[in-house]
């Protein structure tokens, strides 16, 4: 009977019972008929038969057992025996379960993150028919921003191929929902067909429709996300029709989107959707306002290349039309050429472009691979353990085989034992993974926009952990199981298990593999840690600590407001604890940037652009930026007719190479048409503006032309304690000034290194785990081989071997294996390193330090692991060792 | 106390032999046959016969199917499989070897 039908028997035992009954009844009746033919009365015959057959129920039970139970019972027996064996070796078992749980847990957490970020499809209609567009010059990184005119041109062309829709990135913006209290609303501006194209239905009220896209500022409507409706309004059905203030406009809530739909961008939770027609008129008419992501749904039967071809043609036509503006602006010819040559890419993906995915997909896959390696290391550790245990039980196995146990039964026994360990590790690992995944998600986002990923413990995560555990069980238990069942009874029983050479032969490659894997993990982890240490130590050109940043905004516009700047700064500098204060349009590392091309009189247009930042007097002092030549801006420079500007060293070198830049004049860029000439009055040191990795861009500092931006204060004590006092000073200053946000400059810099910190932290953690596992593995194998060779060592010592040569005997074996493993690890590590070099900063896989660090760690681990067994080997008492046998 | 089963471990051997020689039979047919052939010396306990049959079925030596007898009763008929024939050969050989050995010991003691 096949396994399948046996299992089937377990589920249809009712039918089996009936069949058995019927068989037995037939038997009784046949015998009664026979007896009656011999002349017995029916009554007498019945009595005889019953007496003879005994309790027919008992017979049935026994028969039934045979068909159903043996397999399940033997499994149960193996499990009970396994638990007994495992509990006897409590410490070893706990270590085994813990190491495997850690490995499975990290793999599960990595899976949960990758699943939520990349794999799991959006909860929308036919997500596999969706795509998003990117564009860019051939061979360059494609950008995902498009203008509204571009959307219109592409839409007009794509009628038969696809339905295009658009959405802005999600940003938290201040809104006043109830009372006068300002709160953050993560909103997204979307095209009118956004919901219908995605196939989202309303949970309440109505959703946006193509009508809401017409006109400018004609449709102040908002659709809430289900989760925001629940969170903010407790699911109140009366929200429909409610009005709220968002920016300067009153919006009306018209509906709630379908449950479970949190937006299209992975990692971002959307609170409300509004029509994209509700913005500045320029955002709808200017082709260079590239603020929308364009997504689309393919029409039935259309393939992505077909759609791309049609869209590309329309895109190129549009660019040809718009290039006229570029010619008029005297843009450099290279720039116009590349503008005309921009190509359109169509990426099949339900999620739409995701900044989070762009930045973290690769690191996540790398971490997943590293976690997988850690799992393999843990498995090889367990395999070692099980092999050692199988060797110790060689006699038991031999005995069982010789009294008739099938080899399959022995394999089953060892695998059941392995499965017990794996099951415990799976449960613990799931708990660990379910706790770790949200913690990691919490680390992904910057301070003001937490990342949202759904990583709750669900069936996908559970199935993954179960599959990983099953694979791990097969990996670590199958070899020992086959090994154990391959015992030849004669040999094993004859000589007290002296046949250990073969056993060592299998432990050796296992150990070498383990060391190779550990090296690879340590290598990659080490490079990320070194890389992060270097990044954290980069001189940014300003001092990031002790500076609080207060975003100030005005409630009402006011002419020549910059003239109050000096007054405000004086007031702020008077706040106790404030050592310096200055204002810039945006703070360094805020992510906001204004770049423009600079034209120097008498030179060809320069295709590179400079970074531009309007600042107030005192900004450089506050940020700790060095003044290298000339002077800082003064209160007088804030006046509208001032021409004073300050540039950084990179600017001076780029635009005035080999010349004295101080005093040079050039036309200032700006949105106004007035021809404004600037004169360089000061040169300051270079500062990293947006990124720690990128060197400082050529930067031009203009005088701040209006009273708004970010107020930076350098404080004597903890900036967090002093910032509220500064806020009060600003808000009591008048001129409708309000402080919107307070953040530390150091937080912004830290946020710029989130990815690097995460990689360093997690891969460093993995590296430590790998080193510990390697040390434990080495220690276990050494101790085991010592136990096996005790007698041999005893004889050697008795025959006059020196202690040192005994130690050498024990160590040399392992040293060769370690060296082989390390060599393999260096090769494998270098392969792996190719995938990570892009994420490294001033660290190369071929650097001395990159190799020395993991090498040193592993050698130290090996030395630590080898010390005790070596000492024990040296102390073997020949008399004792020989008497044992 | 239960009466000792005279057949001890040889029941499967007998079942295989009878099925191999006689073709498909139901359980009752087997008991009747064994008893008749052994002149009522060997008595088959139903309590050991059916578990033994099911165990042999489990091991693939015999297979069973339901048939309808001439008086329209359903009976479970067993027949020997190829594996069963091989097993029969081995067991029969072993049995003969053992009984021969026992005879020899009895004769020479």
Short mmCIF file of N, CA, C and O in Angstrom, two decimals, chain A residues 488-563:
data_model
loop_
_atom_site.label_atom_id
_atom_site.label_comp_id
_atom_site.label_asym_id
_atom_site.label_seq_id
_atom_site.Cartn_x
_atom_site.Cartn_y
_atom_site.Cartn_z
N UNK A 488 28.03 -0.37 8.98
CA UNK A 488 28.08 -1.82 8.81
C UNK A 488 28.23 -2.44 10.20
O UNK A 488 29.21 -2.15 10.89
N UNK A 489 27.24 -3.23 10.59
CA UNK A 489 27.19 -3.71 11.96
C UNK A 489 28.48 -4.42 12.39
O UNK A 489 29.00 -4.13 13.47
N UNK A 490 29.00 -5.29 11.52
CA UNK A 490 30.17 -6.06 11.92
C UNK A 490 31.27 -5.14 12.43
O UNK A 490 31.81 -5.31 13.52
N UNK A 491 31.59 -4.14 11.58
CA UNK A 491 32.71 -3.27 11.91
C UNK A 491 32.45 -2.48 13.17
O UNK A 491 33.28 -2.36 14.05
N UNK A 492 31.23 -1.90 13.21
CA UNK A 492 30.93 -1.01 14.31
C UNK A 492 30.90 -1.74 15.64
O UNK A 492 31.34 -1.23 16.66
N UNK A 493 30.36 -2.96 15.61
CA UNK A 493 30.22 -3.67 16.88
C UNK A 493 31.53 -4.33 17.30
O UNK A 493 31.79 -4.53 18.47
N UNK A 494 32.36 -4.62 16.30
CA UNK A 494 33.59 -5.34 16.57
C UNK A 494 34.53 -4.51 17.45
O UNK A 494 34.96 -4.95 18.51
N UNK A 495 34.84 -3.33 17.01
CA UNK A 495 35.99 -2.64 17.59
C UNK A 495 35.63 -1.40 18.39
O UNK A 495 36.43 -0.50 18.51
N UNK A 496 34.44 -1.36 18.93
CA UNK A 496 34.10 -0.19 19.75
C UNK A 496 34.17 1.08 18.93
O UNK A 496 34.55 2.14 19.40
N UNK A 497 33.79 0.99 17.66
CA UNK A 497 33.72 2.19 16.84
C UNK A 497 35.07 2.82 16.58
O UNK A 497 35.26 4.01 16.72
N UNK A 498 36.04 2.01 16.22
CA UNK A 498 37.37 2.55 15.98
C UNK A 498 37.49 3.15 14.59
O UNK A 498 38.47 3.78 14.26
N UNK A 499 36.45 2.93 13.78
CA UNK A 499 36.55 3.35 12.39
C UNK A 499 36.19 4.83 12.26
O UNK A 499 35.17 5.19 11.73
N UNK A 500 37.05 5.68 12.79
CA UNK A 500 36.65 7.09 12.80
C UNK A 500 37.24 7.87 11.64
O UNK A 500 36.89 8.99 11.40
N UNK A 501 38.17 7.28 10.90
CA UNK A 501 38.83 8.08 9.86
C UNK A 501 37.81 8.54 8.82
O UNK A 501 37.85 9.67 8.38
N UNK A 502 36.90 7.69 8.48
CA UNK A 502 35.89 8.05 7.50
C UNK A 502 35.02 9.20 8.00
O UNK A 502 34.70 10.11 7.28
N UNK A 503 34.71 9.14 9.28
CA UNK A 503 33.88 10.18 9.88
C UNK A 503 34.59 11.53 9.80
O UNK A 503 34.01 12.55 9.55
N UNK A 504 35.86 11.51 10.08
CA UNK A 504 36.60 12.76 10.02
C UNK A 504 36.63 13.29 8.60
O UNK A 504 36.60 14.48 8.36
N UNK A 505 36.67 12.37 7.66
CA UNK A 505 36.77 12.79 6.27
C UNK A 505 35.54 13.59 5.87
O UNK A 505 35.62 14.48 5.04
N UNK A 506 34.39 13.28 6.47
CA UNK A 506 33.22 14.06 6.08
C UNK A 506 33.11 15.35 6.88
O UNK A 506 32.58 16.35 6.42
N UNK A 507 33.64 15.36 8.08
CA UNK A 507 33.59 16.58 8.88
C UNK A 507 34.47 17.66 8.27
O UNK A 507 34.18 18.83 8.35
N UNK A 508 35.59 17.22 7.68
CA UNK A 508 36.55 18.20 7.17
C UNK A 508 35.99 19.10 6.09
O UNK A 508 36.03 20.31 6.26
N UNK A 509 35.45 18.55 4.98
CA UNK A 509 34.92 19.47 3.96
C UNK A 509 33.79 20.33 4.51
O UNK A 509 33.67 21.50 4.16
N UNK A 510 32.98 19.75 5.39
CA UNK A 510 31.88 20.52 6.00
C UNK A 510 32.44 21.74 6.71
O UNK A 510 31.93 22.84 6.60
N UNK A 511 33.52 21.51 7.44
CA UNK A 511 34.14 22.59 8.21
C UNK A 511 34.74 23.63 7.27
O UNK A 511 34.60 24.84 7.49
N UNK A 512 35.36 23.14 6.19
CA UNK A 512 35.97 24.07 5.24
C UNK A 512 34.90 24.94 4.59
O UNK A 512 35.06 26.15 4.47
N UNK A 513 33.77 24.31 4.22
CA UNK A 513 32.67 25.07 3.63
C UNK A 513 32.18 26.13 4.61
O UNK A 513 31.95 27.28 4.26
N UNK A 514 32.07 25.70 5.86
CA UNK A 514 31.57 26.62 6.87
C UNK A 514 32.50 27.82 7.03
O UNK A 514 32.05 28.96 7.12
N UNK A 515 33.79 27.56 7.02
CA UNK A 515 34.75 28.65 7.18
C UNK A 515 34.69 29.55 5.95
O UNK A 515 34.73 30.78 6.06
N UNK A 516 34.55 28.93 4.77
CA UNK A 516 34.46 29.73 3.55
C UNK A 516 33.24 30.66 3.59
O UNK A 516 33.33 31.85 3.31
N UNK A 517 32.09 30.10 4.02
CA UNK A 517 30.87 30.91 4.09
C UNK A 517 31.03 32.02 5.11
O UNK A 517 30.65 33.17 4.88
N UNK A 518 31.59 31.68 6.27
CA UNK A 518 31.78 32.69 7.31
C UNK A 518 32.68 33.80 6.80
O UNK A 518 32.43 34.97 7.07
N UNK A 519 33.71 33.41 6.06
CA UNK A 519 34.60 34.44 5.54
C UNK A 519 33.83 35.38 4.62
O UNK A 519 33.96 36.59 4.72
N UNK A 520 33.03 34.79 3.74
CA UNK A 520 32.27 35.62 2.79
C UNK A 520 31.38 36.62 3.53
O UNK A 520 31.33 37.80 3.20
N UNK A 521 30.69 36.12 4.58
CA UNK A 521 29.80 37.00 5.34
C UNK A 521 30.60 38.09 6.06
O UNK A 521 30.25 39.27 6.03
N UNK A 522 31.70 37.69 6.67
CA UNK A 522 32.53 38.66 7.38
C UNK A 522 33.13 39.67 6.40
O UNK A 522 33.23 40.86 6.71
N UNK A 523 33.49 39.19 5.23
CA UNK A 523 34.10 40.03 4.21
C UNK A 523 33.12 41.13 3.80
O UNK A 523 33.43 42.32 3.87
N UNK A 524 31.92 40.71 3.42
CA UNK A 524 30.92 41.68 2.98
C UNK A 524 30.53 42.61 4.14
O UNK A 524 30.50 43.83 3.99
N UNK A 525 30.27 42.01 5.30
CA UNK A 525 29.90 42.82 6.47
C UNK A 525 30.99 43.80 6.80
O UNK A 525 30.73 44.98 7.06
N UNK A 526 32.22 43.32 6.78
CA UNK A 526 33.35 44.18 7.12
C UNK A 526 33.45 45.36 6.18
O UNK A 526 33.67 46.50 6.61
N UNK A 527 33.22 45.11 4.89
CA UNK A 527 33.33 46.21 3.93
C UNK A 527 32.25 47.26 4.16
O UNK A 527 32.52 48.45 4.07
N UNK A 528 31.05 46.80 4.49
CA UNK A 528 29.98 47.78 4.76
C UNK A 528 30.29 48.58 6.01
O UNK A 528 30.04 49.79 6.07
N UNK A 529 30.83 47.91 7.03
CA UNK A 529 31.15 48.62 8.26
C UNK A 529 32.27 49.63 7.99
O UNK A 529 32.16 50.81 8.37
N UNK A 530 33.33 49.19 7.30
CA UNK A 530 34.44 50.11 6.99
C UNK A 530 33.92 51.29 6.19
O UNK A 530 34.28 52.44 6.43
N UNK A 531 33.04 50.97 5.21
CA UNK A 531 32.50 52.00 4.35
C UNK A 531 31.72 53.03 5.18
O UNK A 531 31.86 54.24 4.99
N UNK A 532 30.92 52.52 6.12
CA UNK A 532 30.12 53.44 6.93
C UNK A 532 31.02 54.28 7.83
O UNK A 532 30.78 55.48 8.01
N UNK A 533 32.05 53.64 8.41
CA UNK A 533 32.96 54.39 9.28
C UNK A 533 33.59 55.53 8.49
O UNK A 533 33.69 56.66 8.97
N UNK A 534 33.97 55.23 7.24
CA UNK A 534 34.58 56.29 6.42
C UNK A 534 33.58 57.41 6.14
O UNK A 534 33.90 58.58 6.21
N UNK A 535 32.34 57.00 5.80
CA UNK A 535 31.31 58.01 5.50
C UNK A 535 31.03 58.87 6.72
O UNK A 535 30.88 60.08 6.62
N UNK A 536 30.96 58.22 7.89
CA UNK A 536 30.65 58.98 9.10
C UNK A 536 31.79 59.93 9.43
O UNK A 536 31.58 60.95 10.10
N UNK A 537 32.98 59.60 8.96
CA UNK A 537 34.12 60.45 9.28
C UNK A 537 34.40 61.51 8.22
O UNK A 537 35.34 62.28 8.35
N UNK A 538 33.58 61.57 7.17
CA UNK A 538 33.82 62.56 6.11
C UNK A 538 33.67 63.96 6.67
O UNK A 538 32.74 64.26 7.42
N UNK A 539 34.63 64.83 6.31
CA UNK A 539 34.53 66.23 6.72
C UNK A 539 33.53 66.91 5.78
O UNK A 539 33.79 67.08 4.59
N UNK A 540 32.38 67.27 6.35
CA UNK A 540 31.31 67.82 5.51
C UNK A 540 31.53 69.28 5.18
O UNK A 540 30.83 69.85 4.38
N UNK A 541 32.50 69.90 5.84
CA UNK A 541 32.76 71.31 5.59
C UNK A 541 31.98 72.21 6.52
O UNK A 541 32.16 73.41 6.55
N UNK A 542 31.06 71.61 7.31
CA UNK A 542 30.37 72.39 8.34
C UNK A 542 30.26 71.50 9.57
O UNK A 542 30.51 70.29 9.50
N UNK A 543 29.90 72.10 10.69
CA UNK A 543 29.84 71.26 11.88
C UNK A 543 28.39 70.95 12.17
O UNK A 543 27.55 71.82 12.35
N UNK A 544 28.09 69.65 12.14
CA UNK A 544 26.69 69.21 12.14
C UNK A 544 26.08 69.20 13.53
O UNK A 544 24.87 69.21 13.67
N UNK A 545 26.92 69.16 14.57
CA UNK A 545 26.38 69.00 15.92
C UNK A 545 26.06 70.34 16.56
O UNK A 545 26.69 71.36 16.28
N UNK A 546 25.07 70.33 17.43
CA UNK A 546 24.73 71.53 18.20
C UNK A 546 23.97 72.56 17.39
O UNK A 546 23.95 73.73 17.76
N UNK A 547 23.38 72.15 16.29
CA UNK A 547 22.60 73.10 15.49
C UNK A 547 21.15 72.63 15.40
O UNK A 547 20.88 71.49 15.04
N UNK A 548 20.23 73.53 15.78
CA UNK A 548 18.81 73.23 15.62
C UNK A 548 18.30 74.01 14.41
O UNK A 548 18.74 75.13 14.15
N UNK A 549 17.40 73.38 13.65
CA UNK A 549 16.84 74.02 12.46
C UNK A 549 15.35 74.24 12.67
O UNK A 549 14.63 73.31 13.03
N UNK A 550 14.88 75.47 12.46
CA UNK A 550 13.46 75.76 12.61
C UNK A 550 12.93 76.25 11.27
O UNK A 550 13.40 77.27 10.75
N UNK A 551 11.99 75.52 10.71
CA UNK A 551 11.40 75.96 9.44
C UNK A 551 10.41 77.07 9.74
O UNK A 551 9.47 76.89 10.51
N UNK A 552 10.64 78.23 9.12
CA UNK A 552 9.71 79.33 9.38
C UNK A 552 8.91 79.64 8.13
O UNK A 552 9.43 79.60 7.02
N UNK A 553 7.64 79.89 8.34
CA UNK A 553 6.76 80.21 7.22
C UNK A 553 5.93 81.41 7.61
O UNK A 553 5.78 81.71 8.80
N UNK A 554 5.43 82.11 6.61
CA UNK A 554 4.61 83.27 6.93
C UNK A 554 3.17 82.93 6.55
O UNK A 554 2.90 82.26 5.59
N UNK A 555 2.29 83.44 7.40
CA UNK A 555 0.87 83.20 7.14
C UNK A 555 0.38 84.11 6.02
O UNK A 555 -0.46 83.71 5.24
N UNK A 556 0.94 85.34 5.96
CA UNK A 556 0.49 86.29 4.95
C UNK A 556 1.70 86.84 4.22
O UNK A 556 2.73 87.07 4.83
N UNK A 557 1.60 87.00 2.89
CA UNK A 557 2.76 87.53 2.16
C UNK A 557 3.00 89.01 2.53
O UNK A 557 2.07 89.72 2.92
N UNK A 558 4.24 89.42 2.42
CA UNK A 558 4.57 90.78 2.82
C UNK A 558 5.72 91.25 1.93
O UNK A 558 6.65 90.49 1.69
N UNK A 559 5.63 92.46 1.46
CA UNK A 559 6.69 92.96 0.56
C UNK A 559 7.94 93.31 1.36
O UNK A 559 7.87 93.74 2.50
N UNK A 560 9.10 93.11 0.73
CA UNK A 560 10.37 93.45 1.32
C UNK A 560 10.56 92.89 2.72
O UNK A 560 11.14 93.52 3.59
N UNK A 561 10.04 91.71 2.92
CA UNK A 561 10.10 91.12 4.25
C UNK A 561 11.54 90.84 4.67
O UNK A 561 11.84 90.76 5.85
N UNK A 562 12.44 90.69 3.69
CA UNK A 562 13.82 90.37 4.04
C UNK A 562 14.44 91.45 4.91
O UNK A 562 15.42 91.23 5.61
N UNK A 563 13.85 92.66 4.84
CA UNK A 563 14.43 93.75 5.61
C UNK A 563 14.27 93.52 7.11
O UNK A 563 14.95 94.15 7.90
#
